[in-house]
PDB file of C-alpha atoms and ligand atoms in Angstrom:
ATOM      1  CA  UNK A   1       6.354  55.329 -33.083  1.00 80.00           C
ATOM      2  CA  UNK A   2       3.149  56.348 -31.024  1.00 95.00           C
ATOM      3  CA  UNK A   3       2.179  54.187 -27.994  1.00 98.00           C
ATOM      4  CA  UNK A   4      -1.285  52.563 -29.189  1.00 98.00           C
ATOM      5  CA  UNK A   5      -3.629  49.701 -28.272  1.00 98.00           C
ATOM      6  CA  UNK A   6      -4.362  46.875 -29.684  1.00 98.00           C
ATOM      7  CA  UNK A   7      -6.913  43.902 -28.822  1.00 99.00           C
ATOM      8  CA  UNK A   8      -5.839  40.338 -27.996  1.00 98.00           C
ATOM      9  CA  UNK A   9      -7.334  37.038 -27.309  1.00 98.00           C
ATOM     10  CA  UNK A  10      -5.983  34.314 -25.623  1.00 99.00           C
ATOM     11  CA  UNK A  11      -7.942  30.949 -27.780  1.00 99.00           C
ATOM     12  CA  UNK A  12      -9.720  27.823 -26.209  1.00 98.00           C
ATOM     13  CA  UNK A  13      -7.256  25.454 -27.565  1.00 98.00           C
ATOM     14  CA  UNK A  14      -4.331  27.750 -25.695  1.00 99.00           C
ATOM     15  CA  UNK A  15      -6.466  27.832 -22.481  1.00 98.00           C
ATOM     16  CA  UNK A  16      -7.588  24.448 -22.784  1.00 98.00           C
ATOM     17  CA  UNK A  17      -4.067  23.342 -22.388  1.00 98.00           C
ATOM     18  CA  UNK A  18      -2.924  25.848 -19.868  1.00 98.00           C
ATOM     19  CA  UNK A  19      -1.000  27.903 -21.927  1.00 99.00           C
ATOM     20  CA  UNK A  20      -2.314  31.280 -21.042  1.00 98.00           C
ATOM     21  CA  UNK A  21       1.081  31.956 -19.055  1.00 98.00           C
ATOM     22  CA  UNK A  22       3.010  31.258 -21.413  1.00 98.00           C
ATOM     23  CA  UNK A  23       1.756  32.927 -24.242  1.00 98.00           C
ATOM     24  CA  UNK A  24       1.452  35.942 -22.494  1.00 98.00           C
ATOM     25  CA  UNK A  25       5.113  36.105 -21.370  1.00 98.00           C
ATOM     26  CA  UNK A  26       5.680  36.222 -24.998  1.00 98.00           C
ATOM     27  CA  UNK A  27       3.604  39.430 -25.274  1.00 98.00           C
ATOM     28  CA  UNK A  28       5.277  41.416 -22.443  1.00 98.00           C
ATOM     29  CA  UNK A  29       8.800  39.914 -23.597  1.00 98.00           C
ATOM     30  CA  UNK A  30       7.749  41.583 -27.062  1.00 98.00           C
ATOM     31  CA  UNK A  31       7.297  45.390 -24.967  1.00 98.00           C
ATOM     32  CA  UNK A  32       3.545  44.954 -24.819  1.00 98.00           C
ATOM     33  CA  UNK A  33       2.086  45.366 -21.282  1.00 98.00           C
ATOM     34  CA  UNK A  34      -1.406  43.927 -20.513  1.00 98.00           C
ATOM     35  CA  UNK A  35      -3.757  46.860 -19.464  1.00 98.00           C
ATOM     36  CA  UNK A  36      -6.693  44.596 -19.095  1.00 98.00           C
ATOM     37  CA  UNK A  37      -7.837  41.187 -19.161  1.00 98.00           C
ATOM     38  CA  UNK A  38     -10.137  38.659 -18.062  1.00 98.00           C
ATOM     39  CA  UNK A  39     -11.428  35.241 -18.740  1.00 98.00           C
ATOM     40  CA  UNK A  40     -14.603  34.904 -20.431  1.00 98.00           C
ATOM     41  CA  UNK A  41     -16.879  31.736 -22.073  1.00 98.00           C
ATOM     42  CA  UNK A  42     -17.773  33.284 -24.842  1.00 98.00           C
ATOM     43  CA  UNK A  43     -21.719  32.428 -26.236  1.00 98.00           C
ATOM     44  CA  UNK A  44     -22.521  31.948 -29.912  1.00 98.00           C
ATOM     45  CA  UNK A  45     -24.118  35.233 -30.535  1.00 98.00           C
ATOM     46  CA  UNK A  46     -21.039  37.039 -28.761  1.00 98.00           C
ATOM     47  CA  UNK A  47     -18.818  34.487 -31.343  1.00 98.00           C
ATOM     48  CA  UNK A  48     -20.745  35.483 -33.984  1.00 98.00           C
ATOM     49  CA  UNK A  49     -21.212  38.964 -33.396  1.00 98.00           C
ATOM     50  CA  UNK A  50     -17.212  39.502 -32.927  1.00 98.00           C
ATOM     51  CA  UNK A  51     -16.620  37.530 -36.044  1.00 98.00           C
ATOM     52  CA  UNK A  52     -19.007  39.012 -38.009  1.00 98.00           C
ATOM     53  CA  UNK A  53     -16.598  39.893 -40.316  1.00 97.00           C
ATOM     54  CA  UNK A  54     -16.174  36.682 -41.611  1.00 98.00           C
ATOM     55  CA  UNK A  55     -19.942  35.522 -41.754  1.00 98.00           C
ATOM     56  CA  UNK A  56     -19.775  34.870 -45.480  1.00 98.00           C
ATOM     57  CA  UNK A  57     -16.744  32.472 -45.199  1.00 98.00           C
ATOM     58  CA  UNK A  58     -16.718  29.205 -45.605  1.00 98.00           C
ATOM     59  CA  UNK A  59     -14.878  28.578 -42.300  1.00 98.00           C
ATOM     60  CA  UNK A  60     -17.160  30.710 -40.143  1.00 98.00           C
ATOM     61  CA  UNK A  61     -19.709  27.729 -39.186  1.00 98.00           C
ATOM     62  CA  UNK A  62     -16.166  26.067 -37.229  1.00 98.00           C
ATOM     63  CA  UNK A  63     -14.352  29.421 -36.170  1.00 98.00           C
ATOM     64  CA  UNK A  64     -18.012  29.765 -33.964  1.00 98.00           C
ATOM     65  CA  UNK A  65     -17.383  26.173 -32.529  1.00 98.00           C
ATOM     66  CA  UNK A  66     -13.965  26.504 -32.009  1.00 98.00           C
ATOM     67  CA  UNK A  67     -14.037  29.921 -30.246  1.00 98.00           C
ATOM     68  CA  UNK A  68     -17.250  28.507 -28.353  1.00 98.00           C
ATOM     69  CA  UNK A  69     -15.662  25.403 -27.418  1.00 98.00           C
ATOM     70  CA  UNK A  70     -14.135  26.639 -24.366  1.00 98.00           C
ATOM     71  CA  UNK A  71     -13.132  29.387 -21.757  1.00 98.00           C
ATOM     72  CA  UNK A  72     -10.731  32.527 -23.833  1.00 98.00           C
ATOM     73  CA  UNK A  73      -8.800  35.221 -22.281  1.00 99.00           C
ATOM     74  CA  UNK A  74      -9.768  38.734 -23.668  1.00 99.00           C
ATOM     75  CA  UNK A  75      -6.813  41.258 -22.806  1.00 98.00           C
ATOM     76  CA  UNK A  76      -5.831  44.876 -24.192  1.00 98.00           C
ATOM     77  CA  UNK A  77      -1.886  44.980 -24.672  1.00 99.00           C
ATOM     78  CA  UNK A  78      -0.178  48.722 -25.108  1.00 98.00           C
ATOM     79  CA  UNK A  79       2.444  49.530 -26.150  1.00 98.00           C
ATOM     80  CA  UNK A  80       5.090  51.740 -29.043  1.00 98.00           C
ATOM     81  CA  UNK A  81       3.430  50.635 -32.230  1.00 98.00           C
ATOM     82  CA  UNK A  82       1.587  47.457 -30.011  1.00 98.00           C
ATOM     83  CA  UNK A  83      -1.251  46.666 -33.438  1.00 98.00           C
ATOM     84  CA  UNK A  84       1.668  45.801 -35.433  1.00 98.00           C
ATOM     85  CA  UNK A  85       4.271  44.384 -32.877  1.00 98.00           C
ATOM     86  CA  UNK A  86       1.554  41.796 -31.532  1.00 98.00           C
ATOM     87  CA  UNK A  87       0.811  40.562 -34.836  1.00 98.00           C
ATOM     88  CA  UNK A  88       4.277  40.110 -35.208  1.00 98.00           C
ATOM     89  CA  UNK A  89       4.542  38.005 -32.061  1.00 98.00           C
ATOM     90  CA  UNK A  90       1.882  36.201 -32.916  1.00 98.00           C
ATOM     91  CA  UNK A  91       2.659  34.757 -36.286  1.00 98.00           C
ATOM     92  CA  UNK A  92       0.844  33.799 -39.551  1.00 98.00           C
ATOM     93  CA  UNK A  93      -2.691  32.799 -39.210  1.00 98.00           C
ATOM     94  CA  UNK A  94      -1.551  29.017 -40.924  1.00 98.00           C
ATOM     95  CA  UNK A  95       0.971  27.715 -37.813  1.00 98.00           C
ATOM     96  CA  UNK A  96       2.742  26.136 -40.817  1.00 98.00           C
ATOM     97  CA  UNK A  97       3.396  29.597 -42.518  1.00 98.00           C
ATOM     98  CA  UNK A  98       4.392  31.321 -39.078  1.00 98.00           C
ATOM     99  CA  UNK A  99       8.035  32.246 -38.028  1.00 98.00           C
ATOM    100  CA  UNK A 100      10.129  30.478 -35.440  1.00 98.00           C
ATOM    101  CA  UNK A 101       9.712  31.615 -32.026  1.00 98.00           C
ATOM    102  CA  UNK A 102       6.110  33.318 -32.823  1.00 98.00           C
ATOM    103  CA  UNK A 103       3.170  32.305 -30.740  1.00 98.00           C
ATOM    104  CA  UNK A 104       1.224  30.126 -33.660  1.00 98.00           C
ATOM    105  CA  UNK A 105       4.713  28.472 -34.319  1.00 98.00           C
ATOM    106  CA  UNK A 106       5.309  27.601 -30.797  1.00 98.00           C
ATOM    107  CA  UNK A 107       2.165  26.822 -29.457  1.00 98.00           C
ATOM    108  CA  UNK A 108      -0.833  27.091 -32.665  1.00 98.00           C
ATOM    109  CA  UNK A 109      -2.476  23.270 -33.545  1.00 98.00           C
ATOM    110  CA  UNK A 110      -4.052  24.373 -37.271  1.00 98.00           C
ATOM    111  CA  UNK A 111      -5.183  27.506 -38.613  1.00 98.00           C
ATOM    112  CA  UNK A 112      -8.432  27.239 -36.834  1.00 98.00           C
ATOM    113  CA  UNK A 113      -6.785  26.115 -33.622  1.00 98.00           C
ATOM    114  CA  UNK A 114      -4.634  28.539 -33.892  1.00 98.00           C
ATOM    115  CA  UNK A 115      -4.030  29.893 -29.988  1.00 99.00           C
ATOM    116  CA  UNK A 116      -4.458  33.634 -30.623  1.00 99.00           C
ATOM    117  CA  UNK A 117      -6.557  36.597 -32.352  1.00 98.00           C
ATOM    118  CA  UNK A 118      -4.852  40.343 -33.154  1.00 98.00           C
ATOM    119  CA  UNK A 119      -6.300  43.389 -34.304  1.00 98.00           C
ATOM    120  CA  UNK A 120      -5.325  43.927 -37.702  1.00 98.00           C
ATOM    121  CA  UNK A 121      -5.911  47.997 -37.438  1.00 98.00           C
ATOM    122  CA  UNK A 122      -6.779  50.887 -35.560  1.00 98.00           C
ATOM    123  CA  UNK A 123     -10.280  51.018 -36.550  1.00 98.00           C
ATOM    124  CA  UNK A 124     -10.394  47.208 -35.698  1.00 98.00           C
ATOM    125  CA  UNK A 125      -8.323  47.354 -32.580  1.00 98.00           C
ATOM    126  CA  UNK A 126     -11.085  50.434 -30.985  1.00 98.00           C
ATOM    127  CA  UNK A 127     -14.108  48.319 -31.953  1.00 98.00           C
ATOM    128  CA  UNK A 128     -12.575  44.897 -30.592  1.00 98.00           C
ATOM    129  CA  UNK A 129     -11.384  46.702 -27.501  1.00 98.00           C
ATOM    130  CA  UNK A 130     -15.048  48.233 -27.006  1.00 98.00           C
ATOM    131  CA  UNK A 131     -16.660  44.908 -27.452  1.00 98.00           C
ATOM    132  CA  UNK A 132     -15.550  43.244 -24.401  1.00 98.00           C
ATOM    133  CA  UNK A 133     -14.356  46.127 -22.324  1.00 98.00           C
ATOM    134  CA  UNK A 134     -15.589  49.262 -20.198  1.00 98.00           C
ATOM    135  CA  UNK A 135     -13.497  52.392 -20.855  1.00 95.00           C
ATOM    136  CA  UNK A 136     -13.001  51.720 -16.399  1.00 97.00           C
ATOM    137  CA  UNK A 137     -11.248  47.991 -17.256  1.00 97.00           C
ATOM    138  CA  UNK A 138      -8.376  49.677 -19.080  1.00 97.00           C
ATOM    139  CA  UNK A 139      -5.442  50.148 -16.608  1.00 97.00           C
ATOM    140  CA  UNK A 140      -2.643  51.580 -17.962  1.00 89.00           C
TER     141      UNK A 140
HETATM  142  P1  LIG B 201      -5.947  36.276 -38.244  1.00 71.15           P
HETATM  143  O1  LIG B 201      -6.175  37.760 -38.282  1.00 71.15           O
HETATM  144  O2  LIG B 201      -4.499  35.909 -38.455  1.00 71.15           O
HETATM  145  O3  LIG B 201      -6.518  35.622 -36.994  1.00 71.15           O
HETATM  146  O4  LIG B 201      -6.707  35.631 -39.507  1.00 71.15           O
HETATM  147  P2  LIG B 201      -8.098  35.951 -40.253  1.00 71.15           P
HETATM  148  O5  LIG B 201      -8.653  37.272 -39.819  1.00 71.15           O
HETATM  149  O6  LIG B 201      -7.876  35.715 -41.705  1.00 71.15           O
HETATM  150  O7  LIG B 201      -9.076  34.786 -39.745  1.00 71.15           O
HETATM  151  C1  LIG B 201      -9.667  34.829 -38.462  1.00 71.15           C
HETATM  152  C2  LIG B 201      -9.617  33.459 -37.854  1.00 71.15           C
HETATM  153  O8  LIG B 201     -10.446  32.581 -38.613  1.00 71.15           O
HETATM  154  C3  LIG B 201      -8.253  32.786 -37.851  1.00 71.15           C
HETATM  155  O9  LIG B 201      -7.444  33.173 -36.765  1.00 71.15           O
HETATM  156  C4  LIG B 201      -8.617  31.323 -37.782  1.00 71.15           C
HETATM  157  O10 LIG B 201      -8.936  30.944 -36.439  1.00 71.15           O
HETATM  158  C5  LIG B 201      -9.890  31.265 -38.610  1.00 71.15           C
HETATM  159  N1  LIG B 201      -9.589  30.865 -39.981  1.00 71.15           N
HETATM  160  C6  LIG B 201      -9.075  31.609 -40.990  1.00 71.15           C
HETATM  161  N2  LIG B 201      -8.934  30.888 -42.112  1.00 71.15           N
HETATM  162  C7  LIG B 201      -9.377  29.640 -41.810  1.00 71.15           C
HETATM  163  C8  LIG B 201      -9.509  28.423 -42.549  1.00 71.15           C
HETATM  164  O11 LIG B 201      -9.164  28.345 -43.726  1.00 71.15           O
HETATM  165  N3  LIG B 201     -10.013  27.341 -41.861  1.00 71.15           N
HETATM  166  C9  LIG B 201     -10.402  27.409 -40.562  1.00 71.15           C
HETATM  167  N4  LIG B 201     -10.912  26.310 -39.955  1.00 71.15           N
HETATM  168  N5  LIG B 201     -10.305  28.541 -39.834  1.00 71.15           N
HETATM  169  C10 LIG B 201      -9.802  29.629 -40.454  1.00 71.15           C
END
């Protein structure tokens, strides 16, 4: 499988209660390696703007508070087949549909609080990268 990478968030409600260690021991224990990250407050528009998908959804109104509420941790993971093998880690979206010993089943309060955000794709996982970082943040 080809090395790739993928994009990865670190949630308010995981910072909030000092869970960014631990959640990313999870990642590198999976074979992904952080090759950049840092610590950002997102504002609305940037909310909005990175969720833009999901404007039409009935959620989106508290997905913007919730991902506002807070400091996040934006990082880029790599690693053999990393789009796939961090969604893996992370779990399913509901905490109450996600495996044992995933991320949202360990650590995730609801599906909005839900600790974590994965790209889904390539396509996704090159325009999430390229919204928070500089080709120069990515340290491999
Ligand atoms: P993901 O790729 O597993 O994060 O899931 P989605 O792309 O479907 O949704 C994006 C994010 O929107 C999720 O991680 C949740 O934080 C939020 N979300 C999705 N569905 C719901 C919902 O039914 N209620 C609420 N409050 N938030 C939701």
């Amino acid at each position: 499988m080809a090395i790739e990478r993928t994009f990865s968030m670190i949630k308010p409600d995981a910072t909030q209660r000092n869970l960014t260690g631990k959640i990313t021991a999870k990642l590198e224990e999976a074979g992904l390696r952080v090759v950049a990250s840092k610590r950002v407050w997102m504002s609305r528009q940037q909310a909005e703007g990175f969720y833009a998908v999901h404007k039409d959804r009935p959620f989106f109104g508290e997905l913007v508070e919730t991902m506002t509420a807070g400091p996040t941790v934006v990082q880029v993971l790599e690693g053999e087949g990393a789009i796939l093998k961090n969604r893996e880690v992370m779990g399913a979206t509901n905490p109450a549909n996600a495996d044992a010993g995933t991320i949202r089943k360990e650590f995730a309060l609801s599906i909005g609080e839900n600790s974590v955000h994965g790209s889904d794709a390539p396509e996704t996982a090159a325009q999430e990268i390229a919204y928070w970082f500089s080709g120069i943040e990515l340290v491999g």
